Structure formats: C-alpha cells, structure tokens
Amino acid sequence: MSIPIIIDTDPGQDDAIAIFLAIASPELNVIGLTTVAGNVPVRLTSLNARKICEVAGRPDIPVFAGAERPLLRHLVTAEEVHGRTGLDGPVLPDPQTPLQSEYAVDFIVRTLMDHPSGTVSLCTLGPLTNIGLALLREPRIASRIKQIVAMGGGYFEQGNITPAAEFNIFVDPHAARLVFECGTPITLIPLDCTHQALTTAKRVEAFRTMQNRCGPATAEMLDFFERFDENKYGTDGGPLHDPCVIAWLLQPTLFSGKLVNVSIECESELTMGATVVDWWHVTRRPRNATVIRSVDADGLFRLLAERISTLP
Ligand code: BDR
Ligand code: CA
C-alpha cells in the first residue's frame, strides 16, 4: 500500500524535482500539494505547482494555495536564486487545471481529521507557515500526523540566507517553532545533508539525455538553479535540497542522522531562524527531531534518474 503524503511547497526548481520524484514513485500517494509564499509569492508558487503536476502527467493532483506571508515577519523571497518566475529554466505550458478553491490550511486540517490517525505524512519543502497555521487552527492534528519530513535548517554547515539561518526556517521562524514544539515525529533534512547532494555536470547530463520531457526539463531547471550556488560555493553543481525529503521516504538507508533536540531562534535579529541542534545532548531539551547529517549522493542521483526516466 502506498504512503499518503501532502507536499507543502514553494516551487522552486528543487521543489519541482522533489514533486517529480514523488509523482514517479508508486510507493507514495500524493493526496495534494499545498503552496506557500517563499522562493516567490504564493500566486507564483501556486501556478508553478500546477505546471509541474501537468508536465509530469498528473493534472489530477489537487493544488491548494496557502499563506501569502509569514506569521509575524515580512515575506523574504529568493528570486536571485530561482528567477523572476520562481521556476526559470525550461518553458513549461500554462496549467489547464484550476487551483482548488479551498484554502491550503483548511485542506491540511480536513485531510488529517478525515484520514485515520497516524497515516498521513507531511513533506515540507518551503517555509512552515501553512503547517504552523494548521496547528493553531486545529491542535489535534499534531497527534494525527504520521510524521513531518522537512527540508530546512543547517547546523554544522551554518546558514545560506544569513550566516546563522537557512532560507525556509528564516522566512518563518515563528511557524517553524510551532512545528518543532508540536510533538509530531520530525525528520529534518538540513543543509548539512543537502550540501553533499551536488548537481555535478555529469549528474545533470543523465537527465538531459532522457528520451522523455521531464528528464530534459529537470536538466534545464538545474542549469538555471545551480548557477547561483556554483558562484557562491565554487563547486561543480549546487546543492539539491528538496528532493532529499522525498528520497528519504523512499530509501531512508541512503541517509544517516540522529534523534536530537532542535530549537528555533525567534528573538535575536542577528541569528533569527537559526536551528539550534543539541547534537551532543548537552541540554535536557526533549529529542524532537531526527536530524539528517549525510547522504549517499550517488545513490540519491541514481534514484532520481531511475524514477524521473519513467515520467512522460
Ligand atoms: C531551500 O530554500 C529554497 O530556496 C529551496 O527551494 C529549498 O527549499 C534551501 O535553503
Ligand atoms: Ca523549497
């Protein structure tokens, strides 16, 4: 039986590739995509999410638009990384399927209350605003979510939007704090892991030479997406963040990590959004998240290539 998941996302090229991987994987049942403001405003992330489903041959996956801005802070976006559209690179057709009329936060709450407790997993690829709002609206969902698998944070690798913070957590640290304090089992995929998953020229070529449309589209997205990080880090390729969330669900043995306490900095402007990881258990704070620290990058890209080659 396939695992029911909701993907909460702000596409984003790496979000798009994560969605491709989920759609291409029979082990997963994507019940819906919920969009959030992050890489670009929610109007664009909602448009992009529908384009991605349609190019992957799944216009039937419902897309629900969520929060337009973080809980308390002003929205910070990342057009310098993802381009003006959020999905610069390939030219994808405008979606035929309309956005759902239901608000993403209502959809998340309704789905979790309607499904048997402990069955639905949340995969989060952007700021945690929608999940924070859902927890505020219906606190009972915390014990009904099977697990949250989140891309965000960084500890040993430090931050990418500030020296202390990773983008997804920085954009809405207050929502992240609600999530990390809610008691649901969490697997956190931070920069410590994703910076090992580099989109080297050789790995990107494997997508470019596929005889379908999603393979070359993946390569074109990566060509655009990696240029910013290649300049920044001086590496062959950039880190491929969000697909690690889906890959962890599919093949957890590709990853290793440790169950520790993660607390979110929401007070200091200097370190706002930092994920403070108690790796050596030096506090009595409860162990609330499995923090992933390494990935078998070759295995990850093998999985991606194998699955994306099965898409249209
Ligand atoms: C995260 O921020 C976004 O730019 C990416 O899509 C990813 O989710 C990496 O810090
Ligand atoms: Ca993202």
Coordinates of C-alpha atoms in Angstrom, one line a residue, residues 2-8 18-19 21-25 27-34 61-62 64 107-108 111-112 115 119-125 145-149 245-250:
S2 CA 1.3 3.5 -0.9
I3 CA 2.1 6.1 1.8
P4 CA -0.3 9.1 1.7
I5 CA 1.5 12.4 1.7
I6 CA 0.8 16.1 1.4
I7 CA 3.6 18.1 -0.1
D8 CA 3.8 21.7 1.2
A18 CA 11.1 16.7 -5.5
I19 CA 7.5 16.7 -6.8
L21 CA 10.2 12.2 -7.7
A22 CA 7.1 11.8 -5.6
I23 CA 4.8 11.5 -8.7
A24 CA 7.2 9.0 -10.2
S25 CA 7.2 6.8 -7.1
E27 CA 5.3 3.8 -3.0
L28 CA 3.8 7.3 -2.5
N29 CA 0.3 8.6 -2.9
V30 CA 0.4 12.4 -3.3
I31 CA -3.0 13.5 -1.9
G32 CA -2.4 17.1 -2.6
L33 CA 0.0 19.9 -3.0
T34 CA -0.3 22.9 -0.7
I61 CA -3.3 16.1 -8.2
P62 CA -5.2 19.0 -6.5
F64 CA -4.3 24.4 -2.8
F107 CA -7.3 21.3 3.3
I108 CA -4.4 20.2 5.6
T111 CA -7.3 15.7 5.4
L112 CA -5.7 15.0 8.8
H115 CA -7.9 10.1 7.4
T119 CA -1.5 7.6 8.3
V120 CA -0.8 10.9 6.5
S121 CA 2.8 12.3 6.3
L122 CA 3.6 15.9 5.6
C123 CA 6.5 16.7 3.4
T124 CA 7.6 20.3 3.7
L125 CA 9.8 21.9 1.1
I145 CA 0.1 13.4 11.5
K146 CA 2.2 10.3 10.9
Q147 CA 5.4 12.3 10.5
I148 CA 6.8 15.6 9.2
V149 CA 9.7 15.3 6.8
V245 CA 12.8 14.9 1.6
I246 CA 11.1 12.5 -0.9
A247 CA 14.2 10.3 -1.3
W248 CA 14.3 9.9 2.5
L249 CA 10.8 8.5 2.4
L250 CA 11.6 6.2 -0.4

